[in-house]
XYZ file of C-alpha atoms in Angstrom:
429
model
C -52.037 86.928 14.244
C -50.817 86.482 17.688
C -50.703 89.718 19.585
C -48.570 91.490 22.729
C -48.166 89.023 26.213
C -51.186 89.660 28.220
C -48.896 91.787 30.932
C -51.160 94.702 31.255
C -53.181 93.380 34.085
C -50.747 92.435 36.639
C -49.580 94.876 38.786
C -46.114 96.550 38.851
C -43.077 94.187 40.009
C -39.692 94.875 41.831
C -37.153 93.686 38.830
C -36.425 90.040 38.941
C -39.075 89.456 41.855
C -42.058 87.753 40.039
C -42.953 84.814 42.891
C -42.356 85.700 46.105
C -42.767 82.955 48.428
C -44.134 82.607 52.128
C -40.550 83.470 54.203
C -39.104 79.447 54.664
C -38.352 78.286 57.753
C -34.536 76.282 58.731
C -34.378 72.909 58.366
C -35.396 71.595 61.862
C -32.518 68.600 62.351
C -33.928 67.284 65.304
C -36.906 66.338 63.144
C -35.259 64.343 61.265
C -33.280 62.462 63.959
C -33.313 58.562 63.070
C -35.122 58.768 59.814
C -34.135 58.847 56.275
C -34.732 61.423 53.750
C -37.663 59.376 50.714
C -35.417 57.927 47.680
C -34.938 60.309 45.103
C -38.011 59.607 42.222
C -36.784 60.121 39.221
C -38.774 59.888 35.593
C -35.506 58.450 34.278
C -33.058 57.736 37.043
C -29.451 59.014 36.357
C -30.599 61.203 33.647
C -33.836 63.068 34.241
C -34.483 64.416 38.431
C -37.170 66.992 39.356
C -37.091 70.288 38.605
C -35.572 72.112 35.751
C -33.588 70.586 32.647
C -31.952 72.093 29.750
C -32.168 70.389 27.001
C -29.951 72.218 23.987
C -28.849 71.329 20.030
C -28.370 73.352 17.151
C -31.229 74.202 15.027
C -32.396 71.121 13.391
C -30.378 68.534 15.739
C -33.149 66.714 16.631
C -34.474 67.220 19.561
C -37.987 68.019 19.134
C -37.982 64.376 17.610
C -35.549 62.362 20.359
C -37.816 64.274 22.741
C -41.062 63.223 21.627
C -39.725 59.845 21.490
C -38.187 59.841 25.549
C -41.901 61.620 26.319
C -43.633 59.051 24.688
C -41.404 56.063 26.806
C -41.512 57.643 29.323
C -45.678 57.991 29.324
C -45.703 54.649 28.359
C -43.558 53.487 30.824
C -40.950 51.546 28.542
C -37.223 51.451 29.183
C -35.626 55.027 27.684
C -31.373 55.996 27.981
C -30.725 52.955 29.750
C -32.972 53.090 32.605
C -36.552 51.088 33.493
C -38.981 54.167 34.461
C -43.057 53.575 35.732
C -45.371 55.123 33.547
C -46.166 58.941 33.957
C -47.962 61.638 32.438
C -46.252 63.671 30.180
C -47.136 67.185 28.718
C -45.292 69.236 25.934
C -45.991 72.634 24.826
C -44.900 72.554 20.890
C -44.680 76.347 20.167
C -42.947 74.975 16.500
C -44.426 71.943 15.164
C -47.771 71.957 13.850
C -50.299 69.108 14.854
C -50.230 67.138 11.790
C -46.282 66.712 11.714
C -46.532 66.180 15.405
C -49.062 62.986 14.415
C -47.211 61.728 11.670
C -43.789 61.287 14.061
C -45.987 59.883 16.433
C -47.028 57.322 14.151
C -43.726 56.561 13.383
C -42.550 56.495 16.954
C -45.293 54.079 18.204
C -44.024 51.936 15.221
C -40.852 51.965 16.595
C -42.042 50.549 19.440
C -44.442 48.145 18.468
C -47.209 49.615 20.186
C -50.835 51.196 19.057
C -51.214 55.079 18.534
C -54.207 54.449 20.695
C -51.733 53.373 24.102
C -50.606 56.948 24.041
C -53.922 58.066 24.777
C -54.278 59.906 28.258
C -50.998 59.440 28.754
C -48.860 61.307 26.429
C -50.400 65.267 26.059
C -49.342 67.200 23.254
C -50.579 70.521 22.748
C -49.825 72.260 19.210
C -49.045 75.820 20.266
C -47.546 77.063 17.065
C -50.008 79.961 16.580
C -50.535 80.588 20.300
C -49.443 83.309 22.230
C -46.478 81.046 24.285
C -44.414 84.511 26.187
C -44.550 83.759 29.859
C -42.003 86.240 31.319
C -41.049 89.485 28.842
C -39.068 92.965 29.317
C -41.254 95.989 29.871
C -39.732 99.416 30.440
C -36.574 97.483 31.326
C -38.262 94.888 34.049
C -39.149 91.787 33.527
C -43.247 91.244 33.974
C -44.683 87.471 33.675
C -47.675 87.326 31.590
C -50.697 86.389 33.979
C -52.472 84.534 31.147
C -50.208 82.270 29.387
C -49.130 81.345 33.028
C -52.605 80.090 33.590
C -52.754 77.972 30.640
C -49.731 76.024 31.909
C -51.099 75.774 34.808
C -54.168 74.320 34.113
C -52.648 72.110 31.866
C -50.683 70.637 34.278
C -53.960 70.440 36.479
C -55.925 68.723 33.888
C -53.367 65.970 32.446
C -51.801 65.205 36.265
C -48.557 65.637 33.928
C -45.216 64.877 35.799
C -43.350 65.764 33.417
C -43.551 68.996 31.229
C -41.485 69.503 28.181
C -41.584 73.120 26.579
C -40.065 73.393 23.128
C -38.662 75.765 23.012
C -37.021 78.747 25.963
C -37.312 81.380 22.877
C -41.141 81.104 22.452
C -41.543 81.481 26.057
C -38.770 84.071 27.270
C -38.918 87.150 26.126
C -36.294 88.634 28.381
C -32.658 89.876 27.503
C -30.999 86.268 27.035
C -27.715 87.368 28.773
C -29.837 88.526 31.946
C -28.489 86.156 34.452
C -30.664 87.347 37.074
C -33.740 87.294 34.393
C -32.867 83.856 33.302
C -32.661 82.566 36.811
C -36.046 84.164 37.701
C -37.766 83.106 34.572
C -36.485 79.383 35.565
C -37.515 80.068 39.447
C -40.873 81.292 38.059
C -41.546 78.039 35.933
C -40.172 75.797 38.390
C -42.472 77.337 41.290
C -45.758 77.153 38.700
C -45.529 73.499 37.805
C -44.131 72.500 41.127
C -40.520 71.907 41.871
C -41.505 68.225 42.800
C -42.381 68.032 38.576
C -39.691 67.755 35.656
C -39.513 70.240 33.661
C -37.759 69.828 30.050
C -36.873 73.074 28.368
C -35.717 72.821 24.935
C -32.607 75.466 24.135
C -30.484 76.413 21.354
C -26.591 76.694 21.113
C -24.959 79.986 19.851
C -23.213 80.265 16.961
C -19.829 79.754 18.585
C -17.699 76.889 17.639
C -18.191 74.163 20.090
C -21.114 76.061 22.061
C -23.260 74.059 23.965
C -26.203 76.419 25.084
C -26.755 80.211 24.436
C -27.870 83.017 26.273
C -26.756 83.653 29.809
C -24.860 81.185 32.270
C -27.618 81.125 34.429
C -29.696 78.899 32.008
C -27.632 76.152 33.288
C -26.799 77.445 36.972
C -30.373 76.917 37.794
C -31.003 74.230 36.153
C -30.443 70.159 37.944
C -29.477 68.734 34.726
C -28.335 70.054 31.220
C -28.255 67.894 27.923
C -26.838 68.394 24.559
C -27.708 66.179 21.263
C -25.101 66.742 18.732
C -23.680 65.331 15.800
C -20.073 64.526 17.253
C -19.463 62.887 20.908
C -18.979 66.349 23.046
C -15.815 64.223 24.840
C -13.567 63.642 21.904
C -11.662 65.711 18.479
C -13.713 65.093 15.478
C -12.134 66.708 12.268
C -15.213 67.619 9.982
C -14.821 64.852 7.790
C -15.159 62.152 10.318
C -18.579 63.408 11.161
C -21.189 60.875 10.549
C -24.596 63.463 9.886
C -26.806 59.390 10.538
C -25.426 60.050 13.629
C -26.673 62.174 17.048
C -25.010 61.606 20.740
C -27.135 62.705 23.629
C -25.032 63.592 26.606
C -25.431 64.815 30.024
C -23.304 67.767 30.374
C -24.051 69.237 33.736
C -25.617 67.314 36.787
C -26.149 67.931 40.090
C -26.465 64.406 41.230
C -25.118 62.182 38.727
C -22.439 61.204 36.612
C -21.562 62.472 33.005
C -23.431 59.748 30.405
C -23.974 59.687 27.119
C -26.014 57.932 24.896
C -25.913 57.071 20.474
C -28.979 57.777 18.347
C -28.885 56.826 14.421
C -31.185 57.973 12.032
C -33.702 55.676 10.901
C -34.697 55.855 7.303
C -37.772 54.323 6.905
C -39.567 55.911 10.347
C -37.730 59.465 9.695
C -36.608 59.055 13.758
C -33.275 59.226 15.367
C -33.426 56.045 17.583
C -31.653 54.970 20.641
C -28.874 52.060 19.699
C -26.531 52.512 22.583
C -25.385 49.141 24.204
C -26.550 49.263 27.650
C -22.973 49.086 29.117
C -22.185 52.102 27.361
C -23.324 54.541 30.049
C -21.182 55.537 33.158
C -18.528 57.455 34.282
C -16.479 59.306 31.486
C -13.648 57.277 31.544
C -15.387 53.648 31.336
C -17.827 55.275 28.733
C -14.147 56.036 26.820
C -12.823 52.447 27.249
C -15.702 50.859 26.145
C -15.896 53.007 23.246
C -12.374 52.300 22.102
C -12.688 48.599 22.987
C -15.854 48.055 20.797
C -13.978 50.438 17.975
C -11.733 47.901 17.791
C -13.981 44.714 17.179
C -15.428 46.425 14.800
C -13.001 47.559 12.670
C -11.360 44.312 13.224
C -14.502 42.251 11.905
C -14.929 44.861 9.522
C -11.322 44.267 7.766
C -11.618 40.548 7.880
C -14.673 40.794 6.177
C -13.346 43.693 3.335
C -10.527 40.882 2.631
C -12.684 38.422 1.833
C -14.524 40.590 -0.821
C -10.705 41.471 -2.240
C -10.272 44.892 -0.893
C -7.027 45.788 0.525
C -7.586 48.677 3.344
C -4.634 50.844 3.972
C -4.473 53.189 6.730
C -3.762 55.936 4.018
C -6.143 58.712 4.413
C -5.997 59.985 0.754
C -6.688 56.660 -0.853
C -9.972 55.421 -1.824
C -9.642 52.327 0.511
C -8.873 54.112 3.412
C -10.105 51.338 5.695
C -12.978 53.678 8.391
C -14.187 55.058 4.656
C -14.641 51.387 3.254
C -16.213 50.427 6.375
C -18.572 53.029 6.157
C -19.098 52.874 2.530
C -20.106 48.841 2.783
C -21.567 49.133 5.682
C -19.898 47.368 8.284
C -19.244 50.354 10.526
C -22.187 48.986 13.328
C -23.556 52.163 13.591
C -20.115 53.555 14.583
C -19.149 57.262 13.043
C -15.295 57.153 10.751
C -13.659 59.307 13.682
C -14.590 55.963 15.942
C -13.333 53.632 13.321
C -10.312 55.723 12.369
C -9.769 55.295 16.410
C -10.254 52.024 16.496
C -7.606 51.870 13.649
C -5.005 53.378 15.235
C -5.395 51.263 18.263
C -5.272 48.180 16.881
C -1.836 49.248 14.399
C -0.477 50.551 18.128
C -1.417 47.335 19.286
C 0.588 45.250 16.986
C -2.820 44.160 15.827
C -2.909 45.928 12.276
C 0.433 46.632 10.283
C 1.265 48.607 7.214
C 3.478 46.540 5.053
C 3.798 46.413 1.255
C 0.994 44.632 -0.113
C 2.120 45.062 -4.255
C 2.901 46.818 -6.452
C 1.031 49.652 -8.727
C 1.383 49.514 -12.706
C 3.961 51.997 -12.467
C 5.961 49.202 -10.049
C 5.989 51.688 -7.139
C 5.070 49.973 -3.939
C 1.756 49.310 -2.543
C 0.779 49.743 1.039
C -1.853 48.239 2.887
C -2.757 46.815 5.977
C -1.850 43.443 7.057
C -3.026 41.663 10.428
C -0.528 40.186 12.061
C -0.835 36.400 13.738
C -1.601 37.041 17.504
C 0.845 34.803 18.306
C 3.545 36.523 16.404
C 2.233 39.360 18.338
C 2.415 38.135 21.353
C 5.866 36.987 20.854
C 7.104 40.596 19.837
C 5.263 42.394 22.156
C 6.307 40.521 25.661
C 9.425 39.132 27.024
C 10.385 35.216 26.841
C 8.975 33.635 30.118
C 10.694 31.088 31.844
C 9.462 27.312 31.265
C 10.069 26.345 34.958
C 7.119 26.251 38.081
C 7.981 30.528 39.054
C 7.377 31.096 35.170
C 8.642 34.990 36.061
C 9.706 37.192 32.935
C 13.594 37.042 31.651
C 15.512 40.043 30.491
C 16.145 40.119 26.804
C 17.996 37.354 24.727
C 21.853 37.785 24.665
C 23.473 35.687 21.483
C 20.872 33.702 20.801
C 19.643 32.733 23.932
C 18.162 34.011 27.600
C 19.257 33.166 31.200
C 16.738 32.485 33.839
C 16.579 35.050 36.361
C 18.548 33.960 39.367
C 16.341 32.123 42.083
C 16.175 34.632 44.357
C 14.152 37.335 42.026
C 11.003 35.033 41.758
C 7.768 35.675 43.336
C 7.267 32.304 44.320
C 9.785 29.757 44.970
C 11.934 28.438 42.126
C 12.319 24.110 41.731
C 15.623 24.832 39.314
C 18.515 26.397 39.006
C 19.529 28.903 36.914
C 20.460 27.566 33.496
C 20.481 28.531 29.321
C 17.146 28.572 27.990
C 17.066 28.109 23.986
């Protein structure tokens, strides 16, 4: 039975003041006169920096497995979210899973990656700490008091594995303050961050509140001290998903707060037969917001497009009706030719393609009751083409004419082109 923190030793402490530091000195700028600051060294560059992360999901949104899996690339040294990383040695604390579940995703995750369970050794340090005393920082007559010996066991941890990066899953086993305390959640993350060593990453693995589109609990100051904040969740954190468009094979990992990087997100599908959420983001997937955006719309649509092709040749007819049983994002899920994309991203990709002139709803027959039947019908890019833009002229300037009057168009007089015109104006059929 695990018993009270083991505060009673250490002496009293000013609220909030756990570590206080020698007095710092200014920056002295002549110092650095004509030299360069050392590159930024990063376990994962553009996602992961020194110092303090928050890492947050809903209860049971995977991220004591995706976590386990990053540790275990990163350890090994293989290419995780993107990015090519050097191998380091990584620590987690696992104040919830028990050693033999920890082994048995392991086994699976080293499967994943075609390598031994033995290539983790020395490398990858994961200590079960599920009936451990884990409270490092806790309220006592209304101060917070860190607890000396759980401290030490970090610590030395740290000491004896060389780790560089520490993962602790999860805040609640090892905060035991008032979680809207914003000056007791920035200590506690000042305390860890000064135990480890700020030139360490630190992972911290965080809930969200019960709120409807909540993306950490507890106080704001969980992510104002933090570098870098992530969230794993079940819908892309950048777009409207109704609830039935969810996709529960489905978790996106995205950085939500950075203090050096862009926003980024990456797509994890559940893999039956390992029991793992695995990476299968394109690599061109990551960037800015916007470019993320495009290139998630842009590979909506070749999928859906394939998709429908391919439904017509078994004899479906997809409509765009969401009611009907082949509404085409359900049949694409259902036959599974979605590419790992959720329905909201197909029912996107949809829409853009029918705004596109691409996809068109058009009677397609008729029911036994002789009531019309609509469904989708792709239209001939050329016809498309030829709705969509204006008639271009056939001479050398080849500039755009105004629309046809009786039948015909009239070239643009010479002096509107670009570049110089060989003709004269005349009646184009």
């Amino acid at each position: 039975m695990m018993g009270a923190p083991d505060i009673a030793r250490l002496p009293a402490a000013n609220k909030h003041k756990v570590i206080v530091p020698e007095r710092p000195a200014p920056i002295d700028w002549r110092g650095w006169e004509g030299r360069e600051p050392p590159p930024r060294d990063w376990p994962i560059p553009g996602w992961l920096p020194p110092g303090p992360t928050i890492y947050a999901a809903a209860g049971g949104g995977a991220k004591s497995t995706t976590i386990q899996l990053i540790s275990t690339q990163i350890a090994l040294g293989m290419d995780v979210l993107g990015a090519q990383v050097r191998a380091r040695s990584v620590l987690i604390w696992s104040c919830e899973e028990p050693a033999d579940e920890i082994v048995r995703r392991q086994i699976a995750i080293c499967k994943y990656l075609d390598v031994p369970l033995s290539k983790a050794a020395g490398r990858l340090h994961i200590v079960d700490r599920c009936e451990t005393d884990n409270v490092m920082m806790a309220q006592r007559y209304g101060e917070l008091w860190p607890a000396e010996s759980v401290c030490a066991q970090l610590l030395k941890d740290v000491s004896d594995t060389r780790a560089e990066v520490v993962v602790i899953d999860n805040v609640a086993h090892v905060y035991a303050g008032v979680e809207g305390d914003r000056a007791g959640a920035t200590a506690f993350i000042r305390m860890l961050s000064t135990l480890v060593g700020r030139e360490r990453s630190v992972i911290l693995l965080h809930h969200v509140s019960k709120a409807q589109g909540s993306e950490y609990s507890g106080s704001t100051a969980f992510e104002n001290a933090c570098r870098m904040r992530w969230l794993i969740s079940p819908t892309h954190p950048d777009r409207k998903a109704d609830d039935e468009a969810v996709d529960s094979d489905v978790r996106y990992l995205s950085i939500r707060k950075s203090n050096y990087t862009a926003k980024a997100t990456r797509q994890f599908r559940w893999d039956p037969d390992l029991h793992l959420f695995v990476d299968e983001t394109p690599q061109a997937i990551s960037g800015p917001p916007g470019v993320v955006d495009a290139l998630y719309r842009q590979r909506a649509e070749t999928v859906t497009l394939a998709g429908y092709r391919r439904l017509l040749e078994m004899g479906k007819t997809p409509t765009d009706g969401r009611t009907s049983g082949d509404y085409l994002p359900k049949l694409l899920t259902e036959m599974g030719l979605s590419e790992g994309l959720s329905r909201d991203e197909l029912k996107r990709g949809m829409n853009d393609l029918m705004k596109a002139g691409k996809l068109r709803r058009q009677k397609v027959g008729e029911y036994g009751n002789r009531s019309p039947k609509f469904g989708l019908v792709e239209v001939d890019s050329a016809q498309t083409s030829a709705q969509t833009s204006a008639q271009t002229c056939t001479n050398s300037c080849a500039h755009s004419l105004p629309p046809p009057k009786g039948g015909g168009a009239v070239c643009a007089s010479v002096e509107a082109c670009a570049e110089p015109c060989a003709t004269s104006p005349q009646e184009m059929p």
